[in-house]
Each structure stands twice: as C-alpha cells, then as structure tokens.
Coordinates of C-alpha atoms in Angstrom, one line a residue:
Chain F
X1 CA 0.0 0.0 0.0
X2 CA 1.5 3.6 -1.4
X3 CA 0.4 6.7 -0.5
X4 CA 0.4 9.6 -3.2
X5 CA -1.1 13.1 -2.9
X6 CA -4.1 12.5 -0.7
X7 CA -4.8 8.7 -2.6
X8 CA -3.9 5.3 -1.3
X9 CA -3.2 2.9 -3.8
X10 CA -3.3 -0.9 -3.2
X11 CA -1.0 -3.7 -3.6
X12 CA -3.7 -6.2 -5.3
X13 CA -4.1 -5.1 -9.0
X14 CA -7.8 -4.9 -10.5
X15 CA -6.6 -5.4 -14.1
X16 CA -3.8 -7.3 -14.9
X17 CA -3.3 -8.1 -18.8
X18 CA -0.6 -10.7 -20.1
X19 CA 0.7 -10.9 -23.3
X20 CA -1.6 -9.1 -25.1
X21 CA -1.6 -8.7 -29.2
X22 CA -4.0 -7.3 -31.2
X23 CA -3.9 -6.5 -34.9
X24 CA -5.8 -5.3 -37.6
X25 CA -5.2 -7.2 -41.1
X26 CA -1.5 -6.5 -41.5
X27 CA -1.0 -4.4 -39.0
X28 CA 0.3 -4.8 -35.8
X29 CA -1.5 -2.6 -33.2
X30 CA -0.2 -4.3 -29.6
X31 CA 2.5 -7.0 -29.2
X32 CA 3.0 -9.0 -26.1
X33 CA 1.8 -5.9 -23.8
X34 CA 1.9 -6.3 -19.8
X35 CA 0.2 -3.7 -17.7
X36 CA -1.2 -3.3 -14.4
X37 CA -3.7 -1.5 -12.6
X38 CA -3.7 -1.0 -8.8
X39 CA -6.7 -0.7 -7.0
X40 CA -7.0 3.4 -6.0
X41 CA -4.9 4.2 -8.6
X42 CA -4.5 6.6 -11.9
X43 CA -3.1 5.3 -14.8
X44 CA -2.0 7.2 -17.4
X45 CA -1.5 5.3 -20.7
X46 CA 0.4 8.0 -22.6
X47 CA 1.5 7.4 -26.7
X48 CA 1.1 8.8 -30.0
X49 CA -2.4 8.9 -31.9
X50 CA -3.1 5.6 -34.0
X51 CA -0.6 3.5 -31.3
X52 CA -3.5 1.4 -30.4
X53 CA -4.3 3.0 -26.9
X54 CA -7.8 3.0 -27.3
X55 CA -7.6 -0.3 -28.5
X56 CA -6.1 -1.2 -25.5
X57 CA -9.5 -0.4 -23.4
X58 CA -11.7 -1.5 -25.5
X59 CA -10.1 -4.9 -25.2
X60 CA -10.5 -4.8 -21.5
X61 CA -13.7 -3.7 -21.8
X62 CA -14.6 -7.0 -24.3
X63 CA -15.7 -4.7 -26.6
X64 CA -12.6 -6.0 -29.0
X65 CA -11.2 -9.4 -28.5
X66 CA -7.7 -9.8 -28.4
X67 CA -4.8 -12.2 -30.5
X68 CA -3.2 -13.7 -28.3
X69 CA -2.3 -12.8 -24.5
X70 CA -5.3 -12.7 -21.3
X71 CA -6.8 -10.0 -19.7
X72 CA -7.9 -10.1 -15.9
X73 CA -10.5 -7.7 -14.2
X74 CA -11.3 -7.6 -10.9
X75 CA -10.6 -11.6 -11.1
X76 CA -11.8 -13.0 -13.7
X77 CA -10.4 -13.5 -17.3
X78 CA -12.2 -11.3 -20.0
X79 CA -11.5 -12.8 -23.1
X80 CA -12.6 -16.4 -21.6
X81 CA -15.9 -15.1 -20.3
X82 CA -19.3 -15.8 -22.2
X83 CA -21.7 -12.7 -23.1
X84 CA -24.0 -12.9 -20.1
X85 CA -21.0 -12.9 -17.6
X86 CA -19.2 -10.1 -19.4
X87 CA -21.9 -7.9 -19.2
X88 CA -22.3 -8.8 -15.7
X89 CA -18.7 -7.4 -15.0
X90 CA -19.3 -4.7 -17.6
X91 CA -21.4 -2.6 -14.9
X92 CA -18.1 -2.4 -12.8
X93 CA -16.3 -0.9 -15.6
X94 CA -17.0 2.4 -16.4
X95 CA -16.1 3.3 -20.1
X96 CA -15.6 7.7 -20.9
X97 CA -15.5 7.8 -24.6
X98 CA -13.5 10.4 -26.5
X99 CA -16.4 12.0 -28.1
X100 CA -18.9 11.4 -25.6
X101 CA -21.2 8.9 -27.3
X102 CA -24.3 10.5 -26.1
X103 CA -27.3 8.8 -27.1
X104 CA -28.3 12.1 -29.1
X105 CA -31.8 10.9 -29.3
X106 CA -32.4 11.5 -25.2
X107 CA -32.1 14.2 -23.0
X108 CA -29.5 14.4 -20.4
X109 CA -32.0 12.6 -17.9
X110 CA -33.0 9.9 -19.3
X111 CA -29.3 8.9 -21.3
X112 CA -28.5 8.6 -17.2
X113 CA -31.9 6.9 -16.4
X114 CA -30.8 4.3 -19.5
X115 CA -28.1 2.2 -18.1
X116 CA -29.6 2.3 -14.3
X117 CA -33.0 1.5 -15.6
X118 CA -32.0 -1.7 -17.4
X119 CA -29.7 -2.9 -14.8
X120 CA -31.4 -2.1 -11.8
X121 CA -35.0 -2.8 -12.6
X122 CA -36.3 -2.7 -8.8
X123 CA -35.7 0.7 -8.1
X124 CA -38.7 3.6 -7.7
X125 CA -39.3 6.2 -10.2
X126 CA -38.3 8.4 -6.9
X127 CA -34.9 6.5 -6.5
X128 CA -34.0 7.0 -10.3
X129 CA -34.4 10.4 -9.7
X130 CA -32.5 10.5 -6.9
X131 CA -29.5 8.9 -8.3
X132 CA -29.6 11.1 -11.7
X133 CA -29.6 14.6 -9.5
X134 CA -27.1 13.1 -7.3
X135 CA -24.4 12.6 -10.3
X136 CA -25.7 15.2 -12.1
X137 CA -24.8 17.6 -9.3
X138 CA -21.1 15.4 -9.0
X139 CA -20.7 16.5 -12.5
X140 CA -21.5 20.3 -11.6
X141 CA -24.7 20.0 -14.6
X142 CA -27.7 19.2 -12.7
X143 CA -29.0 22.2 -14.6
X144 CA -28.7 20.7 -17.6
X145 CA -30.8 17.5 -17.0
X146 CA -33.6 18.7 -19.3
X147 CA -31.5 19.5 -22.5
X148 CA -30.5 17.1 -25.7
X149 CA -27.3 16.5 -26.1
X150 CA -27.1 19.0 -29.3
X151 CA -27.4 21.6 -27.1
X152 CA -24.7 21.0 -24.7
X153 CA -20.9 22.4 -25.2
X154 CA -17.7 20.1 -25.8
X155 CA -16.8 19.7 -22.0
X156 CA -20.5 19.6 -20.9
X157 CA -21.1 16.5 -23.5
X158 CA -17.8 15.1 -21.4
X159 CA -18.8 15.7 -17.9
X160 CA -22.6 14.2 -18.8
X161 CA -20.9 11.1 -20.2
X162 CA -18.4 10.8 -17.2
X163 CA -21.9 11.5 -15.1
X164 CA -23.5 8.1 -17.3
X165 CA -21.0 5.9 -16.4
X166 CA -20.5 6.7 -12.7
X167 CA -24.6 6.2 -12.1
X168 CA -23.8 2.4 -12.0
X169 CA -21.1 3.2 -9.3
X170 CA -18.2 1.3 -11.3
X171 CA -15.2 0.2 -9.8
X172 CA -13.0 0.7 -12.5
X173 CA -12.8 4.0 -14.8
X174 CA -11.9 3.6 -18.3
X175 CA -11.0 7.3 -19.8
X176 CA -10.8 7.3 -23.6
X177 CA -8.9 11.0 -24.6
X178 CA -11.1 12.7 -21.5
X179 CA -9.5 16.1 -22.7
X180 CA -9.2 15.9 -26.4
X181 CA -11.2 18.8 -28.4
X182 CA -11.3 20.8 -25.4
X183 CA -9.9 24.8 -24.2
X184 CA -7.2 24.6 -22.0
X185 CA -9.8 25.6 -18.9
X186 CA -12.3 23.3 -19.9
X187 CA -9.1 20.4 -19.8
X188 CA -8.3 21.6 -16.3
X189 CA -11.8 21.2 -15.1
X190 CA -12.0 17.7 -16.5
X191 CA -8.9 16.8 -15.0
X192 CA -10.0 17.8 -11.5
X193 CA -13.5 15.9 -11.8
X194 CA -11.2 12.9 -12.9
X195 CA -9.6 13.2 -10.1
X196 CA -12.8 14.0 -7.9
X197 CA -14.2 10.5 -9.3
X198 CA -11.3 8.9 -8.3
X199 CA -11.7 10.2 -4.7
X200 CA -15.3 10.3 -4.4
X201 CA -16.5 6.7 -5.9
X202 CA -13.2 5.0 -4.9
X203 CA -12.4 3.9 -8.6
X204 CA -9.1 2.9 -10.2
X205 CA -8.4 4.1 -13.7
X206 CA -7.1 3.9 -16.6
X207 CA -6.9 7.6 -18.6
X208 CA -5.4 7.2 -21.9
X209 CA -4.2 10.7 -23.5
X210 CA -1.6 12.3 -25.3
X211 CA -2.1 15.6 -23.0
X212 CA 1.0 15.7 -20.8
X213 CA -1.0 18.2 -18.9
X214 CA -3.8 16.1 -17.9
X215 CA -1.0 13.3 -17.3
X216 CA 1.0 15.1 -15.1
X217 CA -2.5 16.2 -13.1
X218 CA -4.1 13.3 -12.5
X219 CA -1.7 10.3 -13.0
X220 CA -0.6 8.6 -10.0
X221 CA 1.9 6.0 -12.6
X222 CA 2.5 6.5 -16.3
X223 CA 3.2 4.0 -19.1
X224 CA 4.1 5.1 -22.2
X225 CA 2.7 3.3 -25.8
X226 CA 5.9 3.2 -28.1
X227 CA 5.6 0.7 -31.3
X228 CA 3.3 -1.9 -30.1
X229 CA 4.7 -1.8 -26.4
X230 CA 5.0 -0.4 -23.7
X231 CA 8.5 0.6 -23.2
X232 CA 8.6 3.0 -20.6
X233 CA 6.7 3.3 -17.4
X234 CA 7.1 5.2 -14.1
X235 CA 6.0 8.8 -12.8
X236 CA 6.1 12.0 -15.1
X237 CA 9.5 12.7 -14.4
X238 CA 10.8 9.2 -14.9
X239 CA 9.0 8.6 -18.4
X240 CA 10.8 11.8 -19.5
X241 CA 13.7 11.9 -18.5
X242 CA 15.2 9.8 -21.4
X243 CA 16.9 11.4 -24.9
X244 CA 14.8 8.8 -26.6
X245 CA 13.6 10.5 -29.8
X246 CA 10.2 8.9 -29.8
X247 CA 10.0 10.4 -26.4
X248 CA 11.8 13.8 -26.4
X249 CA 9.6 15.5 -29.4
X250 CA 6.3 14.6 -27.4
X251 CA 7.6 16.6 -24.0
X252 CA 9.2 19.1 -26.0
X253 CA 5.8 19.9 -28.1
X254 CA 3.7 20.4 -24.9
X255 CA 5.8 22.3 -22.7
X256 CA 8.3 23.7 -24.7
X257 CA 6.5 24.7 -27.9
Chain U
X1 CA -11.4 -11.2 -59.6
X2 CA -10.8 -14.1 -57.1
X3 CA -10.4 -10.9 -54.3
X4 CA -14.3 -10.4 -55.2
X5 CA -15.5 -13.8 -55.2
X6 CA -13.8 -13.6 -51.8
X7 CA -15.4 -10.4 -50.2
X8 CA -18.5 -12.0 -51.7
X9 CA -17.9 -15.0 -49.9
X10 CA -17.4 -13.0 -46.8
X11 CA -20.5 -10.9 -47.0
X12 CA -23.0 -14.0 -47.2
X13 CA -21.2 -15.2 -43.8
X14 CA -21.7 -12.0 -42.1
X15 CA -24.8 -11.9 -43.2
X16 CA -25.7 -15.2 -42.2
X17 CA -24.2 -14.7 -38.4
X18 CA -26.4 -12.0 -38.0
X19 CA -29.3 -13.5 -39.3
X20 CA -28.5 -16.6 -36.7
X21 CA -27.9 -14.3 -33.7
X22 CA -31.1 -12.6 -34.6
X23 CA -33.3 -15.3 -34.1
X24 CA -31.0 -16.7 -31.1
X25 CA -31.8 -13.1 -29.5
X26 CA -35.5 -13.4 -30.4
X27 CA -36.0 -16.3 -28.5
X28 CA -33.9 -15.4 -25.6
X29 CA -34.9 -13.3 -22.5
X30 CA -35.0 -10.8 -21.6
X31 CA -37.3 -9.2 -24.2
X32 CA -37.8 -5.9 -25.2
X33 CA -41.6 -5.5 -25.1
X34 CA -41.6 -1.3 -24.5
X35 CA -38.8 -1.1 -27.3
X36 CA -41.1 -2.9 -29.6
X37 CA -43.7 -1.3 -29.3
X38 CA -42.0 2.1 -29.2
X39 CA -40.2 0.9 -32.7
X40 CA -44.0 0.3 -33.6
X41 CA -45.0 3.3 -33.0
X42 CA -41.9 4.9 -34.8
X43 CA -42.1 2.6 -37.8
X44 CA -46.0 2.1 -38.0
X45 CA -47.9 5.0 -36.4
X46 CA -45.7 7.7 -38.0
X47 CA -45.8 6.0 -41.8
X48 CA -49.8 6.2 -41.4
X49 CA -50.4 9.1 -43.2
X50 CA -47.6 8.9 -45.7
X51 CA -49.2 5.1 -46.8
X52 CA -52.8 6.4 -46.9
X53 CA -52.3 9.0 -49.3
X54 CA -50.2 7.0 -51.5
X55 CA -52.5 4.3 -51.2
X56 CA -55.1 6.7 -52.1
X57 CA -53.6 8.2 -55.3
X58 CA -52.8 4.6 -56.6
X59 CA -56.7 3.4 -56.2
X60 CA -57.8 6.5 -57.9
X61 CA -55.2 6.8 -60.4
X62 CA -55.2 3.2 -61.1
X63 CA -59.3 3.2 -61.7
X64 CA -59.3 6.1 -63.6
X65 CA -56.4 4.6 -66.2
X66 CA -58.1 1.3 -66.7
X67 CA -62.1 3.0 -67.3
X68 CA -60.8 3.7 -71.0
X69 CA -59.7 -0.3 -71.6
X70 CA -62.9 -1.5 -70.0
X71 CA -65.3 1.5 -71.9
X72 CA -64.0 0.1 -75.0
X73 CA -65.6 -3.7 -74.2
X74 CA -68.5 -2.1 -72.4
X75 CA -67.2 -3.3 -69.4
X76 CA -67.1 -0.3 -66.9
X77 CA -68.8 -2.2 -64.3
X78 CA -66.1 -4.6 -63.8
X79 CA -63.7 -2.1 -62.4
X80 CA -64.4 -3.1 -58.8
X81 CA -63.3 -6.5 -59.4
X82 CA -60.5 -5.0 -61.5
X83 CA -59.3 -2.9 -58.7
X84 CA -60.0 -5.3 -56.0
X85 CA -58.0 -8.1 -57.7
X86 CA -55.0 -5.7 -58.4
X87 CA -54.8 -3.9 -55.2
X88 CA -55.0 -6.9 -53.0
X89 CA -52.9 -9.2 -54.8
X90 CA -50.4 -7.0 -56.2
X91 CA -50.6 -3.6 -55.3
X92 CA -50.8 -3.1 -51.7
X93 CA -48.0 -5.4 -50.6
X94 CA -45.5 -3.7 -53.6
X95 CA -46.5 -0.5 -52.9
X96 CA -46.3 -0.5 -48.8
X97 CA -42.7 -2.4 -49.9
X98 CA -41.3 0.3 -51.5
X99 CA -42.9 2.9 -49.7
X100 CA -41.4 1.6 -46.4
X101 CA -38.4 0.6 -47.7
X102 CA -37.7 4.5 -48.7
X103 CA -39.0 5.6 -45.4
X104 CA -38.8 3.5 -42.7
X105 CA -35.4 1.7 -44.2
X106 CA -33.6 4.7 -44.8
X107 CA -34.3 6.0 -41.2
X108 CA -33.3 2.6 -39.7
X109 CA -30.0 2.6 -42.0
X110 CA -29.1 6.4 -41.1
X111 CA -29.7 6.0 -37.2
X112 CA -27.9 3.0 -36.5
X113 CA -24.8 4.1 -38.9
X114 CA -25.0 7.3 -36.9
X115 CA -25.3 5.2 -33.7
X116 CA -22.4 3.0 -35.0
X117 CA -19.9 5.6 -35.8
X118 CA -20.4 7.9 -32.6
X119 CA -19.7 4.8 -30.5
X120 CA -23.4 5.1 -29.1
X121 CA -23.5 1.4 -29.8
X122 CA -20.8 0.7 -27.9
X123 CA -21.3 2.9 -24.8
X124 CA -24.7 0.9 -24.8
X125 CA -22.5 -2.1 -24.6
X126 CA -20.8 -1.3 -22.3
X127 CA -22.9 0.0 -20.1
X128 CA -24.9 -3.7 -19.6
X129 CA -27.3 -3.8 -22.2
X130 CA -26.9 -6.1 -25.0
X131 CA -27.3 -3.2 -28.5
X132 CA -28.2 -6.3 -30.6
X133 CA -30.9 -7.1 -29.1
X134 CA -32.3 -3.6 -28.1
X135 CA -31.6 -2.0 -31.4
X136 CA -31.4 -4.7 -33.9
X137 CA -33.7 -7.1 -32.8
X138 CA -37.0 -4.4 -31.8
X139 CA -36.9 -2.7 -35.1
X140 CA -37.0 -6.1 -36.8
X141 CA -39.9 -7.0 -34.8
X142 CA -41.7 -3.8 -35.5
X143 CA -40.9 -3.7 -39.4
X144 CA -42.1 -7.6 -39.1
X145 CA -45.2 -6.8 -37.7
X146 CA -46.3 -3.1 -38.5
X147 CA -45.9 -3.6 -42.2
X148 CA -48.5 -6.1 -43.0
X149 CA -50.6 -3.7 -41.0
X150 CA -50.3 -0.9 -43.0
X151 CA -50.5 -3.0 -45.7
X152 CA -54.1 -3.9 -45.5
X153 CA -54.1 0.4 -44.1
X154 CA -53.4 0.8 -47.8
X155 CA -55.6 -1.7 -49.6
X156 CA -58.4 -0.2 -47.7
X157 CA -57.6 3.2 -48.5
X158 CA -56.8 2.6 -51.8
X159 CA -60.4 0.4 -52.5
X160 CA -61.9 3.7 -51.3
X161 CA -59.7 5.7 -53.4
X162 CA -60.6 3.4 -56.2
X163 CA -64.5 4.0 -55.4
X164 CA -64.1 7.7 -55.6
X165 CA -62.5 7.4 -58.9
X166 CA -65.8 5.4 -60.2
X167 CA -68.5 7.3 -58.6
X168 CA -67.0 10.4 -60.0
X169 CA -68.6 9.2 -63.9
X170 CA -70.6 6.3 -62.6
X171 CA -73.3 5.8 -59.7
X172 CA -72.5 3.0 -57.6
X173 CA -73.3 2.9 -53.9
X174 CA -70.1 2.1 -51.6
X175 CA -72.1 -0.9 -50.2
X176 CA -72.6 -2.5 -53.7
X177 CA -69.0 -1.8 -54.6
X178 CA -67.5 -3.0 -51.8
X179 CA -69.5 -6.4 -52.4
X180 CA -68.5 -6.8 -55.7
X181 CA -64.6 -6.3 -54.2
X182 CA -65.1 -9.0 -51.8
X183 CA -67.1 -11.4 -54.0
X184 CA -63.9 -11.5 -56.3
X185 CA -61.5 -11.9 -53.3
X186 CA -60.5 -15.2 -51.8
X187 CA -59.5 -16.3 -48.2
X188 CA -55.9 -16.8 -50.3
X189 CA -56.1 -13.6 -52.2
X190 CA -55.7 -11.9 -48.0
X191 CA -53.5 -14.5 -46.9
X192 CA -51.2 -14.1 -49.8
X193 CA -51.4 -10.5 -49.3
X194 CA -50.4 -10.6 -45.3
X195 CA -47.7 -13.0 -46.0
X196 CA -46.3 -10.9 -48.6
X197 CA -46.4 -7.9 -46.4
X198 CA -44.4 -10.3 -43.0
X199 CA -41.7 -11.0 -45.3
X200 CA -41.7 -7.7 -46.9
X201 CA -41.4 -6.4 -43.4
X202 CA -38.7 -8.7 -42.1
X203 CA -36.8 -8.0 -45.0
X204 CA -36.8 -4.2 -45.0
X205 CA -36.2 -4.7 -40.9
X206 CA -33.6 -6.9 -41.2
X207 CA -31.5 -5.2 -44.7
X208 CA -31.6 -1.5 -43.0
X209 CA -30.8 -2.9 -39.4
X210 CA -27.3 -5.4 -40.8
X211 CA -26.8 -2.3 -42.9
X212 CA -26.6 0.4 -40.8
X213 CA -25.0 -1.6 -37.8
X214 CA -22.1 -2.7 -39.3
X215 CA -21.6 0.2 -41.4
X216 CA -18.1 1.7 -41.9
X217 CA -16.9 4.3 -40.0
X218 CA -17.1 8.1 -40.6
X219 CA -20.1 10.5 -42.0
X220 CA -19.7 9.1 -45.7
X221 CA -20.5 5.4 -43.8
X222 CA -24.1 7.4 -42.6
X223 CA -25.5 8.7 -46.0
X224 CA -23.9 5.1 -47.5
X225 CA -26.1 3.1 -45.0
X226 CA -29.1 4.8 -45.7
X227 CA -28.7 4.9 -49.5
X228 CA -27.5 0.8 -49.5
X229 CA -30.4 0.1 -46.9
X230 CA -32.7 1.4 -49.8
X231 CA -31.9 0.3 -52.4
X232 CA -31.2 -3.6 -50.7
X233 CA -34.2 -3.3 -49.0
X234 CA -35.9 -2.5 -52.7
X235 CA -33.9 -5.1 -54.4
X236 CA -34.5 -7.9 -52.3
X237 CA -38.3 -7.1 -52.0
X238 CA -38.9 -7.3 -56.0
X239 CA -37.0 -10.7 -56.0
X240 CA -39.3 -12.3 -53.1
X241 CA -42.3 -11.1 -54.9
X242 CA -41.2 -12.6 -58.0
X243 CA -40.6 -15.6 -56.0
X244 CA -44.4 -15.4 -53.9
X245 CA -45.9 -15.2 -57.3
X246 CA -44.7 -18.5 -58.6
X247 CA -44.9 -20.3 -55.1
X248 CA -48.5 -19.1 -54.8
X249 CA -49.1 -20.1 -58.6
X250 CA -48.7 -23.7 -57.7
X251 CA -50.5 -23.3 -53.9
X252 CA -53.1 -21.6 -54.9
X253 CA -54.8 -24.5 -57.4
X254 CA -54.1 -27.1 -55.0
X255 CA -55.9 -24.8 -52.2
X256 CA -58.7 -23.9 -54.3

C-alpha cells in the first residue's frame, strides 16, 4: 500500500493483462503488452495517436477481442468469459469515450436513467431520480438535466458522459482521450472531476491521452505506448527523462513549444 | 477477380451470423416489449399518413387509367373486381414495400450508422445492455409486424380511393362496390397479401438494421447506409415477390 497526494493505492491489482496482441489485417497494433492497474490508482496510458491506446480499453472492456495474450478484471479472465457474464462485469467498468457517445436521441436525464433502468430494474421512479440529481450535481450539470445533447458544449457532453458511467457506481474507470477537443480551462476542469471521481466513488483508472497536462494532473503511474509496447513506465519525471527520440519530441511539443 | 469472389464470400457469412444471432436473440430473454412497441409506434404510427395517401392516389389513379380499356368492351362495371383483384394481390403489398423501404429503411439505415460511428453502440455495450438485441432485434420486430398492417391500411384506402375514382362518372353505392370487391376476393387472395407484407417487413427490418450496424466508420458510412439500406431493401423485396408469385401459382390451385 503507497500513498500519493491524498490517494492510497493498493497492492492487489484490479486489471492485470498478459501478453496481449492485437492486430488489424496487417497491421500490428499491440505486441505482447503487460500492464497493471492497482486498485486506488490513476493510470496514465500515454503514446502517440493511431498507437493502439484506445484499443487497449476496448479490449479490456470485451468490446474488442484480443490475438493472443489474457486479460484479468477484478478476477476473472475477459477474453474467456461468455456474453452474459461479461456484461455482468461490464457494470463495474465504467467506459468515458472520446467523443462522448451521447445517445443524441435523449435528454440528459434519461441517457443517465438508461443504463440504471435496465440494470437495476427494482428501483422507484423516486430513487432513479434520486440517483440522476445526485451525479448530475457530482458532475456540476444538474441544470442541464432537461437538454438534448445538441445543445450542450464540448466539455459539458464530457462531464454528462463521465456523469452516465459513474450512475452504476463502477469500480474501475476507463477514460478514452477525457480532454481531447477541449480549451485549456475546460481540460483543467476535466482533470479535476477525474480526479474527484477517483476520490469520491473509490475507482481505479485507466486515462489514456496524449495531453501531458492532464497526465501530469491526475496520473498517479504512467506508461508510455511506443511501437506496439509499452517501453517505458514510471512517474512523469521518470517517463521523460530519457533522450529517446520517440520520447523527447512529445515533452518538448507540450511544454516547450 | 478471385479478391471479389472472396469479399462475396465474406458478406453472405456475415450476413448469415447476423441473421442466426437474430433469431438466437429473439427467442432469448430478456425481451424488449416497451422497445417494440416504441419501434411500432416509430415505424408504423408515424408511416400512417404517408401510406394512406399513397394508397389513395394509386386506387384513384389506377381506376381512372383502366375506365378507357374496360369502356372500350363495355365493361365499366367490372372495375371493382379490376381494382379489387390488383390492389389486394399486387398492389398493396408492392406499394407498402417500397414505400417503407424509402422511409422506414432509410431512417433505420441512417440511425444505426449514426449510432455505430459515434460509439453510441458501444457505450450501450458497455454499459450492460446487449445493443443487438435492443436496437437490432425491436426494429425487426416492429418492421415484421407493422408492415402487414399498414398493408391492409393501404388496400383499404386505396379500394376507397378506387370507389371515388368510379363514382365520379358512374353511380355506384359504396355498399354494392364494396361487395363486388369482396365477392372476387378469396381467403388466399388476403393470406397471400399478409404474407407478402411479414416478409416484406422482415426484410426491410432486417436489410436497414445489418446495414446500418455494421456500417463503416465516418459520416460518408451514414449517408452510405441509408442509401445501400434502400436500395437492398428495394432489391431484395422485387426478387421475393417474384418468387411469392410463382410459389403461390402452384399453392393456390391445390388450395382452391
């Protein structure tokens, strides 16, 4: 058990992927990847676009299916599982997609009422409620519950589809790009609700991005997505503290540039 | 060449998974009984007054185009039969087809693409509900069973469009008319027509649905699945009638 910042992050990992290769035709996304997720912690998945980092969750997630190699959540093996028991463990995973994926033909409300209404059929029209306000509010939009999703901003669309995933009170977050699109101020806010998630729901995530900024902010441990693998992990300072020119440019763009 | 016979190849055995896990998720709890009948409501209620007018102009327009061939055998007064025969067994299933293939089709082929390529379909996944079954599987359903009822929506219309066309140079009252209609029509003549209009239904259900959910990625995938979902949907309905016609050509003797 390590304590960073304010967080405690455990020794048991709740994902723990083997081996893992995935490719598409001829071309080889992920080969023989390890990585591990600590329970309480923030993982930053850090590489260049196309690398295969949102493959990466989406095969934890069972929405892909991997090669070759296994992948463990929370104790059991994904890519062995049959459909019923993957959906099952699919309500502890909370998935954060990089645009959103609003279900653009319902209003803030009820795209939260949709997942907690079908998997958790034996609550009151009173408790739903209850539980969209609540999140809502945890997202700072409870004002917003009444609008479509055409009518919300970039970062709004973000926070209401952060606000979706957390109403099943997941155990693991899975952020795809959480800051990509967005103003600088908008990023910073996302980053702190990441980071409120994290502290208020107890989750462990994984956030991939290619924005050092929201790496450095909310990453407890970094691992870096360099030709299929991941070739260099540690804090900030440790994954950039290398000449490697596959890693220099990327530090040197955000901060320097 | 062989690269085509290939993709080919390929195709029919996507096509045939999905058409298996369709009826696997049919049959399989839990079922979606509010999405059905909200994917009725969306496919059925709202085509209502799009089928009714159409179904209208092709009874009035149709009578009124075959008055000169019958004046010229002094045989005005078979054009109830005429119309009852051609609208039941030929019109009305056709026309609701295509009609519902353009509207409904298109609509089922855009929104699913749309769904598809701003991951909607997988947040849904993801979130614990099975998108097959919810999005595939209902609208299916609903084209299945809302179709053959706008079918006999349209003959009915169209009959009465029909009788407006007549009274308009003959006098007939609507009671006679609609006895002459039903004198020519068999018990097969309707059958034929509802089963026509379930697999019409299916197949406009099922073409826009495999269409639009596995559609390629990006906004040219969107106005793609909506065209292909058309013009499949279209396509495949003219082959099945061609092949009801000549399945009911050899039931319908042994029947009678």
């Amino acid at each position: 058990m390590e304590k960073i910042q304010n967080r405690i992050i455990y020794d048991d990992a709740v994902i723990s992927v083997d081996k893992l290769s995935k490719s598409f035709g001829d071309r080889q996304i992920l080969r023989d990847v390890d990585l591990k997720l600590y329970r309480g912690e923030n993982l930053v998945v850090l590489g260049r676009s196309g690398t295969g980092k949102s493959v990466l969750i989406k095969l934890i997630s069972g929405l892909l299916k991997p090669d070759s190699g296994t992948i463990n959540v929370l104790g059991e093996v994904v890519n062995e599982l049959k459909e019923r028991d993957l959906m099952k463990l699919r309500l502890k995973i909370g998935f954060s997609f990089q645009n959103s994926a609003l279900y653009d033909s319902m209003t803030v409300r009820e795209n939260l009422e949709f997942p907690l209404v079908r998997n958790k059929r034996n609550l009151t029209r009173a408790e739903i409620n209850r539980e969209v306000e609540d999140v809502l509010e945890g997202v700072g939009l409870l004002q917003a519950i009444n609008q479509m999703p055409s009518e919300l901003s970039g970062g709004q669309k973000k926070r209401i589809g952060i606000a979706r995933t957390l109403i099943l009170r997941p155990d693991i977050m899975l952020y795809d790009e959480p800051t990509a699109g967005l103003d600088p101020i908008t990023c910073l806010d996302i980053n702190t609700l990441i980071n409120e998630v994290q502290e208020r729901y107890q989750t462990s995530s994984i956030i991939i991005t290619h924005d050092l900024a929201c790496a450095k902010m909310v990453g407890d441990r970094m691992v870096m997505l360099l030709d299929g693998k991941f070739e260099r992990q540690g804090t900030f300072a440790e994954i950039f503290d290398t000449d490697d020119d596959r890693v220099k440019p990327f530090y040197d763009y955000n901060f320097i540039v | 060449m062989g690269r085509k016979i290939n993709n080919l190849l390929l195709e029919f055995a996507s096509l045939h998974r999905f058409l298996m896990r369709f009826f696997r998720e049919l049959v399989t709890p839990p079922y979606e009984f509010k999405e059905i009948i909200r994917q009725c409501y969306e496919v059925g209620w709202k085509s209502f007054p799009l089928i009714g007018l159409t179904g209208f102009i092709v009874g009035f327009v149709f009578t009124k185009q075959s008055r000169p061939s019958l004046e010229d055998f002094g045989a005005t007064s078979w054009l109830p039969a005429l119309i009852s025969i051609a609208i039941v067994r030929a019109l009305a299933p056709l026309v609701t087809a295509l009609i519902a293939s353009g509207k409904v089709g298109s609509q089922i082929g855009a929104e699913l693409s749309s769904m598809n390529v701003t991951e909607q379909i997988d947040a849904m996944e993801v979130s614990g509900t099975n998108p097959f079954k919810y999005l595939v599987v209902t609208r299916v359903v609903a084209t299945t069973i809302m179709i053959p009822v706008l079918c006999f929506y349209i003959a009915a219309i169209g009959l009465f469009g029909g009788y407006l066309s007549i009274i308009g140079q003959d006098q007939l009252s609507l009671l006679s008319f609609f006895t002459q209609v039903f004198d020519k029509i068999a018990f097969i003549d309707i059958f034929a027509m509802a089963l026509r209009a379930i697999v019409f239904g299916f197949t406009i259900g099922f073409a826009s649905c495999y269409i639009g959910y596995n559609s390629s990625k990006g906004t040219e995938g969107v106005g793609k699945a909506a065209n292909s979902a058309v013009v499949a949907s279209m396509f495949i309905v003219f082959i099945e009638e061609l092949l009801i016609v000549q399945l009911l050509a050899v039931i319908t003797p042994l029947i009678s």
